[in-house]
XYZ file of C-alpha atoms in Angstrom:
83
model
C 3.686 -56.972 -24.172
C 1.167 -54.104 -24.500
C 2.819 -52.226 -21.643
C 6.226 -52.579 -23.268
C 4.964 -51.357 -26.637
C 3.141 -48.356 -25.189
C 6.069 -47.446 -22.952
C 8.415 -47.719 -25.926
C 6.191 -45.482 -28.093
C 6.061 -42.846 -25.367
C 9.810 -43.075 -24.745
C 10.529 -42.554 -28.444
C 8.101 -39.648 -28.539
C 9.687 -37.952 -25.515
C 13.150 -38.065 -27.048
C 11.775 -35.620 -29.619
C 9.483 -33.542 -27.381
C 10.600 -33.173 -23.736
C 7.747 -32.687 -21.232
C 7.215 -33.052 -17.474
C 6.976 -36.534 -15.981
C 3.196 -36.312 -15.404
C 2.678 -35.832 -19.139
C 4.850 -38.882 -19.827
C 2.726 -40.889 -17.386
C -0.424 -39.724 -19.198
C 1.119 -40.750 -22.522
C 1.728 -44.279 -21.216
C -1.809 -44.515 -19.798
C -3.351 -43.337 -23.063
C -1.276 -45.804 -25.080
C -2.100 -48.725 -22.784
C -5.827 -47.991 -22.945
C -5.665 -47.654 -26.730
C -4.064 -51.079 -27.023
C -6.639 -52.498 -24.583
C -9.448 -51.120 -26.773
C -7.846 -52.385 -29.995
C -6.865 -48.980 -31.359
C -3.319 -48.338 -32.634
C -1.388 -46.690 -29.807
C 0.612 -44.555 -32.229
C -2.606 -42.984 -33.531
C -3.922 -42.181 -30.068
C -0.548 -40.829 -28.918
C -0.429 -38.498 -31.928
C -4.017 -37.355 -31.393
C -3.462 -36.741 -27.685
C -0.324 -34.731 -28.412
C -2.066 -32.546 -30.991
C -5.164 -31.989 -28.870
C -3.656 -31.204 -25.449
C 0.051 -32.055 -25.326
C -0.973 -34.903 -22.949
C -2.594 -32.600 -20.414
C -4.831 -34.889 -18.297
C -6.689 -31.877 -16.867
C -7.483 -30.172 -20.170
C -11.004 -28.796 -20.606
C -12.075 -27.079 -23.820
C -14.564 -24.260 -24.224
C -17.052 -26.783 -25.614
C -16.694 -28.991 -22.526
C -14.454 -31.706 -23.969
C -12.183 -33.174 -21.293
C -8.936 -35.060 -20.875
C -5.963 -35.616 -23.136
C -8.142 -36.785 -26.036
C -10.758 -34.046 -25.617
C -13.753 -36.383 -25.423
C -17.180 -34.912 -24.730
C -18.573 -36.361 -21.478
C -21.887 -37.343 -23.090
C -20.022 -39.935 -25.200
C -18.260 -41.666 -22.318
C -19.829 -44.500 -20.317
C -19.104 -44.619 -16.608
C -18.674 -48.399 -16.509
C -16.463 -50.598 -18.660
C -19.168 -50.763 -21.325
C -19.015 -49.662 -24.952
C -19.034 -46.100 -26.174
C -22.449 -44.636 -26.915
């Protein structure tokens, strides 16, 4: 069910804003992970769009990475909680 919801949210989003297929794939991945973590997918999709337009390779001047522009020092390498 989570995959269907996240795919639907991304599909609706892309009818408004056309982007390359790799960005659509990133949108689906972001939405699925948001649902897995218990965060509303629509919120994370909107944030990811505003921050990087779903660019999975984005790196800011301050060192934030990925479509959500998270600083590496706040990400755990395993499946553990955020610091």
